[in-house]
Tab-separated table of C-alpha atoms in Angstrom:
chain	number	residue	atom	x	y	z
A	18	ILE	CA	0.000	0.000	0.000
A	19	ASP	CA	1.292	3.408	-0.975
A	20	PRO	CA	2.005	5.816	1.950
A	21	GLY	CA	-0.452	8.211	0.281
A	22	GLY	CA	-3.185	5.629	0.756
A	23	GLY	CA	-3.442	4.254	-2.778
A	24	THR	CA	-2.777	0.913	-4.368
A	25	VAL	CA	-2.282	0.200	-8.052
A	26	LEU	CA	-3.222	-3.249	-9.314
A	27	LEU	CA	-1.400	-4.369	-12.454
A	28	THR	CA	-2.292	-7.572	-14.272
A	29	THR	CA	0.183	-8.845	-16.831
A	30	HIS	CA	1.633	-11.953	-18.400
A	31	TYR	CA	4.923	-10.103	-18.898
A	32	MET	CA	6.955	-11.235	-15.916
A	33	ASP	CA	9.827	-8.844	-16.655
A	34	GLU	CA	7.334	-5.967	-16.499
A	35	ALA	CA	5.981	-7.163	-13.147
A	36	GLU	CA	9.517	-7.620	-11.815
A	37	ARG	CA	10.446	-4.019	-12.718
A	38	LEU	CA	7.237	-2.237	-11.740
A	39	CYS	CA	5.773	-4.047	-8.743
A	40	ASP	CA	6.562	-3.937	-5.045
A	41	ARG	CA	4.630	-7.165	-4.464
A	42	VAL	CA	3.632	-9.861	-6.924
A	43	ALA	CA	1.010	-12.596	-6.802
A	44	ILE	CA	1.667	-15.583	-9.052
A	45	PHE	CA	-1.638	-16.992	-10.372
A	46	ASP	CA	-2.358	-20.110	-12.386
A	47	LYS	CA	-5.804	-21.404	-13.336
A	48	GLY	CA	-7.459	-18.937	-10.953
A	49	ARG	CA	-5.381	-19.939	-7.933
A	50	ILE	CA	-2.796	-17.837	-6.110
A	51	LEU	CA	0.404	-19.871	-5.991
A	52	ALA	CA	2.697	-17.350	-4.270
A	53	ILE	CA	2.740	-13.741	-3.065
A	54	ASP	CA	5.815	-11.726	-2.090
A	55	THR	CA	8.234	-9.139	-3.392
A	56	PRO	CA	9.760	-10.034	-6.762
A	57	GLN	CA	13.221	-10.465	-5.242
A	58	ARG	CA	12.013	-12.712	-2.407
A	59	LEU	CA	10.110	-14.885	-4.854
A	60	ILE	CA	13.222	-15.248	-7.006
A	61	ASP	CA	15.436	-15.860	-3.965
A	62	GLY	CA	12.973	-18.533	-2.843
A	63	LEU	CA	13.913	-20.644	-5.843
A	64	GLY	CA	17.215	-21.428	-4.153
A	65	ALA	CA	19.143	-20.718	-7.340
A	66	ARG	CA	20.066	-17.352	-8.826
A	67	HIS	CA	21.122	-18.551	-12.287
A	68	VAL	CA	19.631	-20.566	-15.124
A	69	VAL	CA	21.738	-22.482	-17.632
A	70	MET	CA	19.813	-23.327	-20.820
A	71	PHE	CA	21.267	-25.739	-23.339
A	72	THR	CA	20.387	-27.974	-26.253
A	73	VAL	CA	22.132	-31.029	-27.583
A	74	ASP	CA	21.798	-32.669	-30.972
A	75	SER	CA	21.031	-36.303	-30.309
A	76	ALA	CA	20.798	-37.068	-34.045
A	77	ALA	CA	24.474	-36.147	-34.442
A	78	SER	CA	25.327	-38.716	-31.776
A	79	GLY	CA	23.478	-41.668	-33.262
A	80	GLY	CA	19.999	-40.706	-32.034
A	81	ALA	CA	20.760	-41.162	-28.331
A	82	VAL	CA	17.767	-40.588	-26.068
A	83	ILE	CA	18.440	-37.783	-23.624
A	84	PRO	CA	16.593	-38.229	-20.326
A	85	ASP	CA	14.452	-35.365	-19.033
A	86	ASP	CA	16.570	-35.206	-15.863
A	87	PHE	CA	19.825	-34.838	-17.825
A	88	GLY	CA	22.084	-32.584	-15.749
A	89	SER	CA	20.558	-33.406	-12.380
A	90	GLY	CA	23.087	-34.334	-9.751
A	91	LEU	CA	25.756	-32.044	-11.184
A	92	PRO	CA	27.557	-29.732	-8.733
A	93	GLY	CA	25.501	-26.641	-7.954
A	94	VAL	CA	22.383	-27.816	-9.833
A	95	ILE	CA	19.181	-27.347	-7.818
A	96	ALA	CA	16.559	-28.332	-10.402
A	97	VAL	CA	16.219	-29.476	-14.016
A	98	ARG	CA	13.326	-28.854	-16.368
A	99	ARG	CA	12.656	-29.245	-20.064
A	100	GLU	CA	11.276	-26.446	-22.236
A	101	SER	CA	10.613	-27.887	-25.685
A	102	GLU	CA	14.070	-28.726	-27.085
A	103	HIS	CA	15.922	-26.855	-24.322
A	104	ARG	CA	17.032	-28.178	-20.970
A	105	CYS	CA	17.092	-25.626	-18.142
A	106	LEU	CA	19.230	-26.060	-15.067
A	107	SER	CA	18.588	-23.904	-11.998
A	108	VAL	CA	22.024	-23.463	-10.483
A	109	LEU	CA	23.680	-21.866	-7.489
A	110	GLN	CA	27.190	-21.822	-8.873
A	111	PRO	CA	27.438	-21.671	-12.658
A	112	HIS	CA	31.239	-21.807	-12.491
A	113	LEU	CA	30.897	-25.357	-11.093
A	114	ALA	CA	27.801	-26.516	-12.962
A	115	ILE	CA	28.844	-25.534	-16.499
A	116	PRO	CA	32.180	-27.409	-16.620
A	117	ALA	CA	30.487	-30.488	-15.118
A	118	LEU	CA	27.665	-30.219	-17.667
A	119	LEU	CA	30.131	-29.932	-20.561
A	120	GLN	CA	31.971	-33.003	-19.258
A	121	GLN	CA	28.704	-34.965	-18.973
A	122	ILE	CA	27.815	-34.015	-22.564
A	123	ALA	CA	31.273	-35.085	-23.778
A	124	ASP	CA	31.146	-38.346	-21.791
A	125	ARG	CA	27.895	-39.290	-23.547
A	126	ASN	CA	29.245	-38.279	-26.970
A	127	LEU	CA	26.509	-35.687	-27.437
A	128	GLN	CA	26.890	-32.557	-29.524
A	129	LEU	CA	26.154	-29.287	-27.733
A	130	THR	CA	24.223	-26.955	-30.063
A	131	SER	CA	23.518	-24.039	-27.707
A	132	LEU	CA	24.302	-22.886	-24.194
A	133	THR	CA	23.207	-19.666	-22.505
A	134	THR	CA	23.192	-18.426	-18.950
A	135	ARG	CA	21.025	-15.805	-17.300
A	136	GLN	CA	19.832	-14.591	-13.936
A	137	ALA	CA	16.726	-16.267	-12.505
A	138	THR	CA	13.518	-14.280	-13.124
A	139	LEU	CA	9.871	-14.185	-12.123
A	140	GLU	CA	9.129	-16.404	-15.100
A	141	ASP	CA	11.276	-19.082	-13.451
A	142	VAL	CA	9.210	-18.567	-10.282
A	143	PHE	CA	6.013	-19.095	-12.295
A	144	VAL	CA	7.366	-22.306	-13.865
A	145	HIS	CA	8.484	-23.539	-10.442
A	146	PHE	CA	5.049	-23.071	-8.852
A	147	ALA	CA	2.793	-23.812	-11.846
A	148	GLY	CA	4.802	-26.710	-13.242
A	149	HIS	CA	4.634	-25.317	-16.776
A	150	GLY	CA	5.706	-22.246	-18.728
A	151	LEU	CA	3.402	-19.335	-19.497
A	152	ASN	CA	2.971	-20.406	-23.128
A	153	GLU	CA	2.434	-24.053	-22.232
A	154	GLY	CA	-0.528	-23.133	-20.034
A	155	ALA	CA	-2.071	-21.044	-22.828
A	156	GLU	CA	-1.632	-23.884	-25.311
A	157	GLN	CA	-3.330	-26.337	-22.945
A	158	ARG	CA	-6.251	-23.964	-22.282
A	159	SER	CA	-6.867	-23.401	-26.003
A	160	ARG	CA	-7.274	-27.130	-26.697
């Protein structure tokens, strides 16, 4: 609540917008409140401040099946999720997780096709609580 006595309610699907503009955020999915707090506390609550996204080309390595939990158990990795062809690792220490990930990829004779790192965001909070990405929920609702 604003010291002047007013409150502004913003509804958005743009998590970066909510992260920048809001003092408190409520994460909703299918009409249910999943979490409420400041953007930074919600992000800190994930337990990991970084996300490592990567893809591998299994066709280049003889069509090897890559398990959904690929990357779990690596140093500094808190959680693993799949977003279409990408794997996303929530990590505490990217300087430990990335070399271990690259070694695991090499050990399995897989070909790395992309790797990016970024800070954790409110979108990661949404995925954590809802169990799916923003677009995945919209696709399921439209069916």
